[in-house]
PDB file of C-alpha atoms in Angstrom:
ATOM      1  CA  UNK A  10     111.517  97.080  88.401  1.00  0.00           C
ATOM      2  CA  UNK A  11     114.854  95.398  88.796  1.00  0.00           C
ATOM      3  CA  UNK A  12     115.343  93.102  91.739  1.00  0.00           C
ATOM      4  CA  UNK A  13     118.290  91.266  93.091  1.00  0.00           C
ATOM      5  CA  UNK A  14     118.379  87.469  92.982  1.00  0.00           C
ATOM      6  CA  UNK A  15     118.364  86.299  96.557  1.00  0.00           C
ATOM      7  CA  UNK A  16     118.737  82.679  97.575  1.00  0.00           C
ATOM      8  CA  UNK A  17     117.607  80.512  99.079  1.00  0.00           C
ATOM      9  CA  UNK A  18     113.967  81.579  99.237  1.00  0.00           C
ATOM     10  CA  UNK A  19     113.531  79.791 102.542  1.00  0.00           C
ATOM     11  CA  UNK A  20     115.564  77.833 105.046  1.00  0.00           C
ATOM     12  CA  UNK A  21     114.592  75.487 107.845  1.00  0.00           C
ATOM     13  CA  UNK A  22     117.410  74.853 110.304  1.00  0.00           C
ATOM     14  CA  UNK A  23     118.041  73.573 113.800  1.00  0.00           C
ATOM     15  CA  UNK A  24     119.046  75.899 116.575  1.00  0.00           C
ATOM     16  CA  UNK A  25     122.816  76.139 116.776  1.00  0.00           C
ATOM     17  CA  UNK A  26     123.414  75.632 113.060  1.00  0.00           C
ATOM     18  CA  UNK A  27     125.158  78.160 110.856  1.00  0.00           C
ATOM     19  CA  UNK A  28     123.279  79.808 107.987  1.00  0.00           C
ATOM     20  CA  UNK A  29     124.422  81.252 104.677  1.00  0.00           C
ATOM     21  CA  UNK A  30     122.422  83.228 102.159  1.00  0.00           C
ATOM     22  CA  UNK A  31     123.419  85.280  99.162  1.00  0.00           C
ATOM     23  CA  UNK A  32     122.366  87.897  96.732  1.00  0.00           C
ATOM     24  CA  UNK A  33     123.454  88.284  93.126  1.00  0.00           C
ATOM     25  CA  UNK A  34     122.951  90.781  90.354  1.00  0.00           C
ATOM     26  CA  UNK A  35     123.855  91.125  86.716  1.00  0.00           C
ATOM     27  CA  UNK A  36     124.835  94.731  87.466  1.00  0.00           C
ATOM     28  CA  UNK A  37     127.586  96.222  89.582  1.00  0.00           C
ATOM     29  CA  UNK A  38     126.534  97.741  92.905  1.00  0.00           C
ATOM     30  CA  UNK A  39     128.434 100.277  95.008  1.00  0.00           C
ATOM     31  CA  UNK A  40     126.615  99.536  98.253  1.00  0.00           C
ATOM     32  CA  UNK A  41     125.153  96.377  99.712  1.00  0.00           C
ATOM     33  CA  UNK A  42     122.852  96.329 102.719  1.00  0.00           C
ATOM     34  CA  UNK A  43     121.310  93.480 104.678  1.00  0.00           C
ATOM     35  CA  UNK A  44     118.004  93.896 106.510  1.00  0.00           C
ATOM     36  CA  UNK A  45     115.896  91.631 108.721  1.00  0.00           C
ATOM     37  CA  UNK A  46     112.121  91.881 108.865  1.00  0.00           C
ATOM     38  CA  UNK A  47     110.003  90.386 111.629  1.00  0.00           C
ATOM     39  CA  UNK A  48     106.303  89.729 110.996  1.00  0.00           C
ATOM     40  CA  UNK A  49     104.286  92.936 111.097  1.00  0.00           C
ATOM     41  CA  UNK A  50     107.369  95.105 111.426  1.00  0.00           C
ATOM     42  CA  UNK A  51     109.529  97.183 109.141  1.00  0.00           C
ATOM     43  CA  UNK A  52     112.935  95.974 107.918  1.00  0.00           C
ATOM     44  CA  UNK A  53     115.776  96.588 110.358  1.00  0.00           C
ATOM     45  CA  UNK A  54     119.256  97.340 109.045  1.00  0.00           C
ATOM     46  CA  UNK A  55     121.767  94.660 110.054  1.00  0.00           C
ATOM     47  CA  UNK A  56     124.922  95.396 108.084  1.00  0.00           C
ATOM     48  CA  UNK A  57     126.035  97.946 105.470  1.00  0.00           C
ATOM     49  CA  UNK A  58     128.914  97.301 103.033  1.00  0.00           C
ATOM     50  CA  UNK A  59     130.579  99.987 100.962  1.00  0.00           C
ATOM     51  CA  UNK A  60     133.709  98.466  99.428  1.00  0.00           C
ATOM     52  CA  UNK A  61     134.373  95.467  97.215  1.00  0.00           C
ATOM     53  CA  UNK A  62     135.848  92.639  99.287  1.00  0.00           C
ATOM     54  CA  UNK A  63     134.722  94.222 102.549  1.00  0.00           C
ATOM     55  CA  UNK A  64     133.864  91.780 105.328  1.00  0.00           C
ATOM     56  CA  UNK A  65     131.810  93.201 108.201  1.00  0.00           C
ATOM     57  CA  UNK A  66     130.474  91.566 111.342  1.00  0.00           C
ATOM     58  CA  UNK A  67     127.635  92.453 113.670  1.00  0.00           C
ATOM     59  CA  UNK A  68     127.594  89.964 116.529  1.00  0.00           C
ATOM     60  CA  UNK A  69     126.894  86.523 115.083  1.00  0.00           C
ATOM     61  CA  UNK A  70     126.231  88.025 111.649  1.00  0.00           C
ATOM     62  CA  UNK A  71     128.921  88.442 109.016  1.00  0.00           C
ATOM     63  CA  UNK A  72     128.398  89.905 105.563  1.00  0.00           C
ATOM     64  CA  UNK A  73     130.713  90.266 102.604  1.00  0.00           C
ATOM     65  CA  UNK A  74     130.720  92.570  99.595  1.00  0.00           C
ATOM     66  CA  UNK A  75     131.717  90.387  96.649  1.00  0.00           C
ATOM     67  CA  UNK A  76     134.919  91.160  94.754  1.00  0.00           C
ATOM     68  CA  UNK A  77     133.027  91.399  91.466  1.00  0.00           C
ATOM     69  CA  UNK A  78     130.633  93.899  93.119  1.00  0.00           C
ATOM     70  CA  UNK A  79     127.788  91.817  91.743  1.00  0.00           C
ATOM     71  CA  UNK A  80     127.093  89.788  94.847  1.00  0.00           C
ATOM     72  CA  UNK A  81     126.969  89.757  98.602  1.00  0.00           C
ATOM     73  CA  UNK A  82     126.736  87.080 101.271  1.00  0.00           C
ATOM     74  CA  UNK A  83     125.294  86.964 104.773  1.00  0.00           C
ATOM     75  CA  UNK A  84     126.270  84.339 107.311  1.00  0.00           C
ATOM     76  CA  UNK A  85     124.643  83.759 110.674  1.00  0.00           C
ATOM     77  CA  UNK A  86     126.563  81.613 113.104  1.00  0.00           C
ATOM     78  CA  UNK A  87     125.112  79.490 115.926  1.00  0.00           C
ATOM     79  CA  UNK A  88     121.504  80.365 115.081  1.00  0.00           C
ATOM     80  CA  UNK A  89     118.971  80.969 117.856  1.00  0.00           C
ATOM     81  CA  UNK A  90     115.150  81.062 117.745  1.00  0.00           C
ATOM     82  CA  UNK A  91     115.023  84.868 117.588  1.00  0.00           C
ATOM     83  CA  UNK A  92     116.901  84.766 114.270  1.00  0.00           C
ATOM     84  CA  UNK A  93     113.583  83.752 112.700  1.00  0.00           C
ATOM     85  CA  UNK A  94     112.406  86.255 110.123  1.00  0.00           C
ATOM     86  CA  UNK A  95     112.887  87.364 106.550  1.00  0.00           C
ATOM     87  CA  UNK A  96     116.323  88.596 105.516  1.00  0.00           C
ATOM     88  CA  UNK A  97     116.561  91.044 102.629  1.00  0.00           C
ATOM     89  CA  UNK A  98     119.550  92.172 100.678  1.00  0.00           C
ATOM     90  CA  UNK A  99     119.537  95.594  99.062  1.00  0.00           C
ATOM     91  CA  UNK A 100     121.949  97.244  96.677  1.00  0.00           C
ATOM     92  CA  UNK A 101     122.643 100.660  95.296  1.00  0.00           C
ATOM     93  CA  UNK A 102     124.282 101.348  91.961  1.00  0.00           C
ATOM     94  CA  UNK A 103     126.755 104.148  91.523  1.00  0.00           C
ATOM     95  CA  UNK A 104     125.057 107.404  90.590  1.00  0.00           C
ATOM     96  CA  UNK A 105     121.646 106.157  91.665  1.00  0.00           C
ATOM     97  CA  UNK A 106     119.609 107.241  94.675  1.00  0.00           C
ATOM     98  CA  UNK A 107     117.527 104.081  94.659  1.00  0.00           C
ATOM     99  CA  UNK A 108     117.882 100.927  96.674  1.00  0.00           C
ATOM    100  CA  UNK A 109     117.003  97.689  94.890  1.00  0.00           C
ATOM    101  CA  UNK A 110     115.824  94.844  97.113  1.00  0.00           C
ATOM    102  CA  UNK A 111     115.969  91.089  96.848  1.00  0.00           C
ATOM    103  CA  UNK A 112     112.785  89.091  97.473  1.00  0.00           C
ATOM    104  CA  UNK A 113     114.054  87.855 100.796  1.00  0.00           C
ATOM    105  CA  UNK A 114     115.129  84.639 102.493  1.00  0.00           C
ATOM    106  CA  UNK A 115     112.670  83.328 105.062  1.00  0.00           C
ATOM    107  CA  UNK A 116     114.510  81.715 107.949  1.00  0.00           C
ATOM    108  CA  UNK A 117     112.883  79.251 110.334  1.00  0.00           C
ATOM    109  CA  UNK A 118     114.865  78.016 113.330  1.00  0.00           C
ATOM    110  CA  UNK A 119     113.659  74.901 115.121  1.00  0.00           C
ATOM    111  CA  UNK A 120     114.533  74.820 118.826  1.00  0.00           C
TER     112      UNK A 120
ATOM    113  CA  UNK B  21     112.427 101.142 117.541  1.00  0.00           C
ATOM    114  CA  UNK B  22     113.928 102.833 114.468  1.00  0.00           C
ATOM    115  CA  UNK B  23     112.630 106.285 115.386  1.00  0.00           C
ATOM    116  CA  UNK B  24     110.528 106.450 112.214  1.00  0.00           C
ATOM    117  CA  UNK B  25     106.798 106.618 112.876  1.00  0.00           C
ATOM    118  CA  UNK B  26     103.971 105.823 110.506  1.00  0.00           C
ATOM    119  CA  UNK B  27     100.234 106.231 110.836  1.00  0.00           C
ATOM    120  CA  UNK B  28      97.842 104.585 110.615  1.00  0.00           C
ATOM    121  CA  UNK B  29      99.010 101.046 111.338  1.00  0.00           C
ATOM    122  CA  UNK B  30      96.106  99.527 109.437  1.00  0.00           C
ATOM    123  CA  UNK B  31      93.743 100.953 106.843  1.00  0.00           C
ATOM    124  CA  UNK B  32      90.769  99.243 105.252  1.00  0.00           C
ATOM    125  CA  UNK B  33      88.973 100.984 102.434  1.00  0.00           C
ATOM    126  CA  UNK B  34      87.021 100.354  99.263  1.00  0.00           C
ATOM    127  CA  UNK B  35      87.974 100.460  95.618  1.00  0.00           C
ATOM    128  CA  UNK B  36      87.875 103.915  94.120  1.00  0.00           C
ATOM    129  CA  UNK B  37      88.617 105.645  97.403  1.00  0.00           C
ATOM    130  CA  UNK B  38      91.546 107.873  98.338  1.00  0.00           C
ATOM    131  CA  UNK B  39      93.752 107.503 101.420  1.00  0.00           C
ATOM    132  CA  UNK B  40      96.674 109.350 102.964  1.00  0.00           C
ATOM    133  CA  UNK B  41      99.531 107.647 104.764  1.00  0.00           C
ATOM    134  CA  UNK B  42     101.737 109.646 107.081  1.00  0.00           C
ATOM    135  CA  UNK B  43     105.382 109.301 108.031  1.00  0.00           C
ATOM    136  CA  UNK B  44     107.593 111.129 110.491  1.00  0.00           C
ATOM    137  CA  UNK B  45     111.324 110.546 109.937  1.00  0.00           C
ATOM    138  CA  UNK B  46     113.945 110.092 112.639  1.00  0.00           C
ATOM    139  CA  UNK B  47     114.983 113.303 114.297  1.00  0.00           C
ATOM    140  CA  UNK B  48     117.556 115.025 112.078  1.00  0.00           C
ATOM    141  CA  UNK B  49     116.929 112.904 108.986  1.00  0.00           C
ATOM    142  CA  UNK B  50     116.252 114.947 105.862  1.00  0.00           C
ATOM    143  CA  UNK B  51     115.440 112.139 103.443  1.00  0.00           C
ATOM    144  CA  UNK B  52     112.209 110.185 103.359  1.00  0.00           C
ATOM    145  CA  UNK B  53     111.626 107.164 101.139  1.00  0.00           C
ATOM    146  CA  UNK B  54     108.375 105.347 100.431  1.00  0.00           C
ATOM    147  CA  UNK B  55     108.203 101.639  99.576  1.00  0.00           C
ATOM    148  CA  UNK B  56     105.421  99.242  98.717  1.00  0.00           C
ATOM    149  CA  UNK B  57     105.704  95.625  99.852  1.00  0.00           C
ATOM    150  CA  UNK B  58     103.412  93.034  98.374  1.00  0.00           C
ATOM    151  CA  UNK B  59     103.712  89.260  98.493  1.00  0.00           C
ATOM    152  CA  UNK B  60     104.563  88.780  94.853  1.00  0.00           C
ATOM    153  CA  UNK B  61     106.673  91.900  94.241  1.00  0.00           C
ATOM    154  CA  UNK B  62     108.756  92.238  97.368  1.00  0.00           C
ATOM    155  CA  UNK B  63     109.899  95.692  98.449  1.00  0.00           C
ATOM    156  CA  UNK B  64     109.465  98.218  95.658  1.00  0.00           C
ATOM    157  CA  UNK B  65     110.844 101.739  95.888  1.00  0.00           C
ATOM    158  CA  UNK B  66     108.194 104.357  95.144  1.00  0.00           C
ATOM    159  CA  UNK B  67     109.638 107.816  95.734  1.00  0.00           C
ATOM    160  CA  UNK B  68     112.195 109.796  97.735  1.00  0.00           C
ATOM    161  CA  UNK B  69     112.057 113.304  99.159  1.00  0.00           C
ATOM    162  CA  UNK B  70     115.026 115.212 100.483  1.00  0.00           C
ATOM    163  CA  UNK B  71     114.458 118.343 102.554  1.00  0.00           C
ATOM    164  CA  UNK B  72     111.103 119.000 100.958  1.00  0.00           C
ATOM    165  CA  UNK B  73     112.055 118.325  97.354  1.00  0.00           C
ATOM    166  CA  UNK B  74     111.419 115.229  95.260  1.00  0.00           C
ATOM    167  CA  UNK B  75     114.803 113.518  94.809  1.00  0.00           C
ATOM    168  CA  UNK B  76     114.156 110.194  93.076  1.00  0.00           C
ATOM    169  CA  UNK B  77     111.242 108.332  91.636  1.00  0.00           C
ATOM    170  CA  UNK B  78     110.737 104.613  91.365  1.00  0.00           C
ATOM    171  CA  UNK B  79     107.793 102.480  90.376  1.00  0.00           C
ATOM    172  CA  UNK B  80     105.165 104.924  91.550  1.00  0.00           C
ATOM    173  CA  UNK B  81     101.812 104.923  89.806  1.00  0.00           C
ATOM    174  CA  UNK B  82     100.304 108.174  88.546  1.00  0.00           C
ATOM    175  CA  UNK B  83      97.417 107.602  90.979  1.00  0.00           C
ATOM    176  CA  UNK B  84      99.919 107.920  93.822  1.00  0.00           C
ATOM    177  CA  UNK B  85     101.590 111.104  94.962  1.00  0.00           C
ATOM    178  CA  UNK B  86     103.690 112.199  97.887  1.00  0.00           C
ATOM    179  CA  UNK B  87     105.028 115.311  99.512  1.00  0.00           C
ATOM    180  CA  UNK B  88     107.379 116.298 102.294  1.00  0.00           C
ATOM    181  CA  UNK B  89     106.426 119.200 104.506  1.00  0.00           C
ATOM    182  CA  UNK B  90     108.637 121.898 106.112  1.00  0.00           C
ATOM    183  CA  UNK B  91     108.689 119.947 109.386  1.00  0.00           C
ATOM    184  CA  UNK B  92     110.057 117.024 107.284  1.00  0.00           C
ATOM    185  CA  UNK B  93     107.128 114.692 107.789  1.00  0.00           C
ATOM    186  CA  UNK B  94     105.837 113.117 104.610  1.00  0.00           C
ATOM    187  CA  UNK B  95     102.511 111.958 103.275  1.00  0.00           C
ATOM    188  CA  UNK B  96     101.772 109.405 100.591  1.00  0.00           C
ATOM    189  CA  UNK B  97      98.446 109.878  98.846  1.00  0.00           C
ATOM    190  CA  UNK B  98      96.862 106.941  97.079  1.00  0.00           C
ATOM    191  CA  UNK B  99      93.788 107.619  94.953  1.00  0.00           C
ATOM    192  CA  UNK B 100      91.339 105.678  92.802  1.00  0.00           C
ATOM    193  CA  UNK B 101      92.332 102.644  94.801  1.00  0.00           C
ATOM    194  CA  UNK B 102      92.277  99.207  93.220  1.00  0.00           C
ATOM    195  CA  UNK B 103      92.316  95.762  94.790  1.00  0.00           C
ATOM    196  CA  UNK B 104      95.918  95.355  93.681  1.00  0.00           C
ATOM    197  CA  UNK B 105      96.992  98.329  95.776  1.00  0.00           C
ATOM    198  CA  UNK B 106      96.532  96.239  98.905  1.00  0.00           C
ATOM    199  CA  UNK B 107      99.998  95.985 100.402  1.00  0.00           C
ATOM    200  CA  UNK B 108     102.272  97.106 103.187  1.00  0.00           C
ATOM    201  CA  UNK B 109     103.551 100.631 102.702  1.00  0.00           C
ATOM    202  CA  UNK B 110     106.796 101.516 104.409  1.00  0.00           C
ATOM    203  CA  UNK B 111     108.479 104.800 104.972  1.00  0.00           C
ATOM    204  CA  UNK B 112     112.223 104.984 105.605  1.00  0.00           C
ATOM    205  CA  UNK B 113     114.484 107.877 106.461  1.00  0.00           C
ATOM    206  CA  UNK B 114     118.162 108.639 106.252  1.00  0.00           C
ATOM    207  CA  UNK B 115     120.375 111.507 107.250  1.00  0.00           C
ATOM    208  CA  UNK B 116     121.883 112.227 103.877  1.00  0.00           C
ATOM    209  CA  UNK B 117     120.476 112.395 100.393  1.00  0.00           C
ATOM    210  CA  UNK B 118     121.963 109.032  99.557  1.00  0.00           C
ATOM    211  CA  UNK B 119     120.152 105.849 100.562  1.00  0.00           C
ATOM    212  CA  UNK B 120     123.137 104.144 102.142  1.00  0.00           C
ATOM    213  CA  UNK B 121     121.613 103.581 105.526  1.00  0.00           C
ATOM    214  CA  UNK B 122     117.866 103.779 105.610  1.00  0.00           C
ATOM    215  CA  UNK B 123     115.831 103.213 108.731  1.00  0.00           C
ATOM    216  CA  UNK B 124     112.349 101.843 108.225  1.00  0.00           C
ATOM    217  CA  UNK B 125     109.123 102.619 110.031  1.00  0.00           C
ATOM    218  CA  UNK B 126     106.678  99.911 111.150  1.00  0.00           C
ATOM    219  CA  UNK B 127     104.559 100.266 108.011  1.00  0.00           C
ATOM    220  CA  UNK B 128     100.910 100.810 107.139  1.00  0.00           C
ATOM    221  CA  UNK B 129      98.935  97.783 106.043  1.00  0.00           C
ATOM    222  CA  UNK B 130      96.435  98.872 103.397  1.00  0.00           C
ATOM    223  CA  UNK B 131      93.559  96.592 102.499  1.00  0.00           C
ATOM    224  CA  UNK B 132      91.356  97.561  99.565  1.00  0.00           C
ATOM    225  CA  UNK B 133      88.056  95.702  99.440  1.00  0.00           C
TER     226      UNK B 133
END
């Protein structure tokens, strides 16, 4: 099935650094979602975006719905050790019930 | 805690066998979604039920089936299991029929030996 192109695949950063990751598609999406998954757990919804150009924050996390509707970005500021995990983007096309997921960005934060 | 529960947490079985995975959605949620997560394929949407009716189908094999009961809990049945079916199986729920905000359960780890 179709998947979104999520990059980078993995990141190794120092505590306190800012992080950026993105998700792109060849198709237009009407909804973008960002999830975080801890080992052995289910994905947890971080941010939902519904409008092109929308910028939404959740604490130290900020996500944007790209103007072209073909991409989305997630930024984490001042990273802390508990930010460790896998971050997934997900998108929904207009008229579709299905969510399409990226393959995830694995984040490691060194104290 | 998302409010979505899944049982069992772990399941180990042999090839050719049949298993049933269970999911209880968050209170008030009418939609249930099933996903398969494997290392090489990421999260793959399998099927969605809304208020007891099948709503959308994804990459679900014919050996797999699901249903949603009147109390809104859902079961995913996997039969004639193969080694490649080993994966994490997640259930998610949402209030509406659309998948805009889905809340995931903790998953069932299936190992087929």
